[in-house]
Every structure is written in C-alpha cells, then in structure tokens.
C-alpha cells in the first residue's frame, strides 16, 4: 500500500485550540507525523522560541525567501507575513512521514492548488462564543488584535466548506484520536494507491494467463 507521506493542511480559527491539538498529536505519534515550522515576520509571543514555534525573521529576509522560491506558499495575515519553507516538507514526505502544515486558509488553498492530493482539515470550537472566550482567556493579545482576529474568523468561516473534513474540538483526547483516524484512513484511498492497484491488476492478468 501507499508508503509515501501525505501532505496535510490544518487550519482553524485563531483560538480554536489547533496548536494544542497538533502538539498532542505529534507527541503521541512522533514517528508518523512531522510538523512544518513556518517562517513569520510577526514578533514572538511570550514563551515562543525561534525554530520551535516559528522561524521569526525580518520582512527583508522573508522577501528573499520568496524570491529564491524557498517557500511552498505564503500569505499575509493581520499585518504580518507567514510562509512554509519548502525544503523540510519535501524531505519529510520522501521519508514517508505525514507532514502537517498548520496554516490559514489563503495558504491552504494555494497548497491544494499546487499539490492536489493535499488533505485539508479545519478545526473549529463547538460554537462561536467559545472562540471569543478562548481568545480573551489566552491573555496574550490586545483587544484590537482580538477584534481583528474575530473579523478574520468571520472571513475564514466562509471558506470552511473548501476543506475535506471539519474537526470539532470539544474534548482534546477524543479530538486527537479523531484526527489521527481520519489521516490514517486517507492512506487507504484508491487515488493514493495507484501503483498498488496497477500491480494487482497486472498480477491478476498474469495469473489468468497461466490458467
Ligand atoms: P499566529 O500569529 O496566531 O501564530 O498565526 C496566525 C495565523 O497564521 C494562523 O491561522 C496560522 O495557522 C497561520 N500560519 C502560520 N504559519 C503559516 C504559514 O506558513 N503560511 C500561512 N499561509 N499561514 C500560516
């Protein structure tokens, strides 16, 4: 069966809890998944480290990466640039890992266009009020930023139906398991197993000829 890694995009409203979900998935299945680390021009939040949450770089450095085609995709999100470095993603996919990009919708659609086999997952809290409460409760953003993230969430809600699966993040453990099962189920899709099907058809023809 399919041994190549699957490229997976995980999007979700800011405050949907997708970051925690990803960390948990990665720590439970470290040999199955690789999480791409994006480059961004935004400043680190308290507790964030260069090379762990993001590569925090200047606008100049970001523009150089664009010019050298070192990003699979990039987008502008609330006044900053965010982009996916190409090298890591290609290396991990070829090693057979399922590679996760945690990116917003504009980037997700660009990736899907460039790589049509990409699996698109959208994480949402059970309802809108919970989303606002999580953003306020995080305590890391100013009210202005929270407002622009809620505005942005309204825009992103319009794009939810471009995704393959919705993942409602009500309970962390259950949600991690659900996500893992969805992704692993994808490996069985016929379009991801063209070589396997070709081989089985050829073998059957051969066996038929031998009878
Ligand atoms: P935050 O500033 O909260 O870390 O991220 C803001 C948004 O940017 C999130 O929706 C996040 O998923 C998205 N994002 C992070 N990295 C990338 C990237 O490489 N490309 C794109 N298009 N979006 C990204």
Short mmCIF file of C-alpha atoms and ligand atoms in Angstrom, two decimals:
data_model
loop_
_atom_site.label_atom_id
_atom_site.label_comp_id
_atom_site.label_asym_id
_atom_site.label_seq_id
_atom_site.Cartn_x
_atom_site.Cartn_y
_atom_site.Cartn_z
CA UNK A 1 0.00 0.00 0.00
CA UNK A 2 0.89 3.69 -0.08
CA UNK A 3 4.12 4.35 1.78
CA UNK A 4 4.60 7.96 0.73
CA UNK A 5 3.70 10.58 3.30
CA UNK A 6 0.51 12.60 2.94
CA UNK A 7 0.62 16.38 2.95
CA UNK A 8 -1.96 17.66 5.43
CA UNK A 9 -3.10 21.20 5.99
CA UNK A 10 -4.70 22.02 9.31
CA UNK A 11 -6.48 25.35 9.54
CA UNK A 12 -8.86 26.69 12.10
CA UNK A 13 -9.95 29.91 13.69
CA UNK A 14 -7.36 31.62 15.82
CA UNK A 15 -8.29 30.33 19.30
CA UNK A 16 -9.76 27.06 18.02
CA UNK A 17 -7.17 25.14 20.03
CA UNK A 18 -5.49 23.71 16.95
CA UNK A 19 -1.99 24.44 18.28
CA UNK A 20 -2.58 22.30 21.38
CA UNK A 21 -4.19 19.64 19.24
CA UNK A 22 -1.14 19.49 16.96
CA UNK A 23 1.31 19.28 19.87
CA UNK A 24 -0.65 16.38 21.35
CA UNK A 25 -0.89 14.54 18.02
CA UNK A 26 2.86 14.92 17.45
CA UNK A 27 3.79 13.78 20.94
CA UNK A 28 1.56 10.71 20.67
CA UNK A 29 2.74 9.67 17.22
CA UNK A 30 6.24 11.11 16.78
CA UNK A 31 7.25 8.56 14.11
CA UNK A 32 4.17 9.11 11.98
CA UNK A 33 3.93 12.87 11.72
CA UNK A 34 6.24 15.80 11.04
CA UNK A 35 5.09 19.34 11.73
CA UNK A 36 6.39 22.00 9.40
CA UNK A 37 7.73 25.12 11.13
CA UNK A 38 6.71 28.29 9.33
CA UNK A 39 8.63 31.49 8.83
CA UNK A 40 6.91 34.67 10.01
CA UNK A 41 7.58 38.38 10.29
CA UNK A 42 5.46 38.72 13.45
CA UNK A 43 7.18 39.15 16.82
CA UNK A 44 7.45 36.17 19.15
CA UNK A 45 4.84 35.92 21.92
CA UNK A 46 6.00 35.27 25.49
CA UNK A 47 7.31 31.72 25.68
CA UNK A 48 7.77 31.28 21.91
CA UNK A 49 11.20 30.30 20.58
CA UNK A 50 12.89 30.84 17.24
CA UNK A 51 12.99 27.48 15.43
CA UNK A 52 10.34 25.88 17.66
CA UNK A 53 7.01 27.71 17.09
CA UNK A 54 8.28 29.70 14.11
CA UNK A 55 11.36 31.00 12.40
CA UNK A 56 10.98 34.65 13.35
CA UNK A 57 12.59 36.65 10.54
CA UNK A 58 12.59 40.20 9.19
CA UNK A 59 10.48 41.38 6.26
CA UNK A 60 13.70 41.61 4.21
CA UNK A 61 14.67 38.03 4.94
CA UNK A 62 11.11 36.90 4.18
CA UNK A 63 11.14 38.64 0.81
CA UNK A 64 14.47 36.99 -0.03
CA UNK A 65 12.95 33.56 0.69
CA UNK A 66 10.08 34.40 -1.67
CA UNK A 67 12.49 35.49 -4.40
CA UNK A 68 14.53 32.28 -4.10
CA UNK A 69 11.37 30.12 -4.28
CA UNK A 70 12.17 28.68 -0.84
CA UNK A 71 8.53 28.84 0.29
CA UNK A 72 5.78 26.43 -0.82
CA UNK A 73 3.25 29.17 -0.09
CA UNK A 74 2.98 32.36 1.89
CA UNK A 75 0.22 34.72 2.96
CA UNK A 76 -0.34 37.98 4.72
CA UNK A 77 -2.37 37.60 7.92
CA UNK A 78 -3.27 40.53 10.22
CA UNK A 79 -0.33 42.75 9.12
CA UNK A 80 2.32 40.02 9.01
CA UNK A 81 3.74 37.52 6.55
CA UNK A 82 3.64 33.79 7.19
CA UNK A 83 5.12 31.12 4.89
CA UNK A 84 6.01 27.41 4.64
CA UNK A 85 9.68 26.56 3.97
CA UNK A 86 9.90 24.07 1.10
CA UNK A 87 12.97 22.00 1.99
CA UNK A 88 11.75 20.38 5.23
CA UNK A 89 8.36 19.45 3.78
CA UNK A 90 9.81 17.73 0.73
CA UNK A 91 12.42 15.84 2.79
CA UNK A 92 9.91 14.51 5.34
CA UNK A 93 7.36 13.46 2.71
CA UNK A 94 10.04 11.48 0.90
CA UNK A 95 10.91 9.78 4.22
CA UNK A 96 7.29 8.58 4.39
CA UNK A 97 6.13 10.94 7.14
CA UNK A 98 2.72 12.57 7.04
CA UNK A 99 3.61 16.25 7.04
CA UNK A 100 1.31 18.75 8.74
CA UNK A 101 1.15 22.41 7.82
CA UNK A 102 -0.73 24.49 10.35
CA UNK A 103 -1.64 27.42 8.14
CA UNK A 104 -4.50 29.77 7.40
CA UNK A 105 -6.98 29.46 4.57
CA UNK A 106 -5.32 31.52 1.81
CA UNK A 107 -2.20 29.38 2.19
CA UNK A 108 -4.28 26.20 2.42
CA UNK A 109 -5.94 26.87 -0.92
CA UNK A 110 -2.59 27.69 -2.57
CA UNK A 111 -1.11 24.42 -1.31
CA UNK A 112 -4.15 22.47 -2.55
CA UNK A 113 -3.77 24.06 -5.99
CA UNK A 114 -0.06 23.25 -6.21
CA UNK A 115 -0.43 19.76 -4.65
CA UNK A 116 -3.98 18.48 -5.35
CA UNK A 117 -3.55 15.36 -3.17
CA UNK A 118 -3.28 17.51 -0.04
CA UNK A 119 -5.72 16.64 2.74
CA UNK A 120 -7.43 19.74 4.16
CA UNK A 121 -8.67 19.67 7.77
CA UNK A 122 -10.46 22.53 9.52
CA UNK A 123 -10.56 22.74 13.32
CA UNK A 124 -13.42 24.61 14.93
CA UNK A 125 -14.62 25.02 18.51
CA UNK A 126 -18.18 23.80 19.17
CA UNK A 127 -19.59 27.35 18.96
CA UNK A 128 -18.64 30.97 18.29
CA UNK A 129 -18.90 32.23 21.89
CA UNK A 130 -16.31 29.69 22.97
CA UNK A 131 -13.97 31.02 20.31
CA UNK A 132 -14.18 34.57 21.68
CA UNK A 133 -13.74 33.33 25.26
CA UNK A 134 -10.61 31.37 24.32
CA UNK A 135 -9.09 34.38 22.55
CA UNK A 136 -9.76 36.66 25.53
CA UNK A 137 -8.67 34.00 28.03
CA UNK A 138 -5.31 33.48 26.29
CA UNK A 139 -4.38 36.93 27.56
CA UNK A 140 -1.57 37.33 25.04
CA UNK A 141 -3.30 39.71 22.62
CA UNK A 142 -4.57 43.28 22.90
CA UNK A 143 -8.32 43.94 22.41
CA UNK A 144 -7.54 45.42 18.99
CA UNK A 145 -5.78 42.25 17.89
CA UNK A 146 -8.62 40.10 19.30
CA UNK A 147 -11.07 42.18 17.29
CA UNK A 148 -9.11 41.76 14.08
CA UNK A 149 -8.81 38.01 14.71
CA UNK A 150 -12.59 37.77 15.17
CA UNK A 151 -13.08 39.76 11.95
CA UNK A 152 -10.71 37.37 10.27
CA UNK A 153 -12.59 34.37 11.72
CA UNK A 154 -15.77 35.65 10.04
CA UNK A 155 -13.94 35.71 6.70
CA UNK A 156 -12.42 32.27 7.30
CA UNK A 157 -15.82 30.80 8.18
CA UNK A 158 -16.79 31.49 4.56
CA UNK A 159 -14.04 29.13 3.41
CA UNK A 160 -14.75 26.17 5.70
CA UNK A 161 -16.53 24.19 3.02
CA UNK A 162 -13.38 24.06 0.87
CA UNK A 163 -11.93 21.68 3.45
CA UNK A 164 -12.20 17.88 3.31
CA UNK A 165 -13.06 17.41 6.99
CA UNK A 166 -14.28 19.55 9.88
CA UNK A 167 -12.88 18.64 13.26
CA UNK A 168 -14.93 19.95 16.18
CA UNK A 169 -12.55 20.50 19.08
CA UNK A 170 -14.73 19.81 22.10
CA UNK A 171 -12.57 17.39 24.04
CA UNK A 172 -8.82 17.23 23.42
CA UNK A 173 -8.14 13.49 23.78
CA UNK A 174 -11.09 12.46 21.63
CA UNK A 175 -10.23 15.08 19.07
CA UNK A 176 -6.61 13.94 18.70
CA UNK A 177 -7.78 10.38 18.15
CA UNK A 178 -10.37 11.50 15.59
CA UNK A 179 -7.76 13.43 13.67
CA UNK A 180 -5.32 10.50 13.67
CA UNK A 181 -8.00 8.13 12.37
CA UNK A 182 -9.05 10.48 9.59
CA UNK A 183 -5.46 10.89 8.40
CA UNK A 184 -4.62 7.20 8.60
CA UNK A 185 -7.85 6.35 6.77
CA UNK A 186 -6.65 8.60 3.95
CA UNK A 187 -3.78 6.24 3.25
CA UNK A 188 -6.33 3.66 2.03
CA UNK A 189 -7.93 5.98 -0.56
CA UNK A 190 -7.72 4.41 -4.02
CA UNK A 191 -6.26 7.52 -5.67
CA UNK A 192 -3.33 7.37 -3.23
CA UNK A 193 -2.61 3.76 -4.18
CA UNK A 194 -2.33 3.86 -7.97
CA UNK A 195 0.90 1.80 -8.01
CA UNK A 196 -0.60 -0.87 -5.77
CA UNK A 197 -3.71 -1.16 -7.96
CA UNK A 198 -1.64 -1.32 -11.13
CA UNK A 199 0.47 -4.12 -9.70
CA UNK A 200 -2.52 -6.16 -8.54
CA UNK A 201 -4.22 -5.78 -11.93
CA UNK A 202 -1.06 -6.89 -13.75
CA UNK A 203 -0.59 -9.88 -11.42
CA UNK A 204 -4.21 -10.93 -11.91
CA UNK A 205 -3.85 -10.76 -15.68
CA UNK A 206 -0.71 -12.87 -15.45
CA UNK A 207 -2.37 -15.47 -13.23
CA UNK A 208 -5.34 -15.58 -15.58
CA UNK A 209 -2.94 -16.22 -18.49
CA UNK A 210 -1.32 -19.10 -16.60
CA UNK A 211 -4.64 -20.91 -16.06
P1 LIG B 1 -0.40 33.10 14.88
O1 LIG B 1 0.10 34.50 14.73
O2 LIG B 1 -1.60 33.02 15.77
O3 LIG B 1 0.70 32.15 15.31
O4 LIG B 1 -0.85 32.60 13.44
C1 LIG B 1 -1.76 33.33 12.69
C2 LIG B 1 -2.27 32.52 11.53
O5 LIG B 1 -1.22 32.27 10.59
C3 LIG B 1 -2.79 31.13 11.96
O6 LIG B 1 -4.04 30.94 11.30
C4 LIG B 1 -1.75 30.20 11.45
O7 LIG B 1 -2.29 28.93 11.15
C5 LIG B 1 -1.29 30.93 10.19
N1 LIG B 1 0.02 30.48 9.71
C6 LIG B 1 1.06 30.04 10.45
N2 LIG B 1 2.08 29.69 9.64
C7 LIG B 1 1.67 29.89 8.37
C8 LIG B 1 2.27 29.70 7.08
O8 LIG B 1 3.40 29.24 6.93
N3 LIG B 1 1.52 30.05 5.99
C9 LIG B 1 0.27 30.53 6.10
N4 LIG B 1 -0.38 30.79 4.97
N5 LIG B 1 -0.33 30.72 7.29
C10 LIG B 1 0.35 30.41 8.42
#
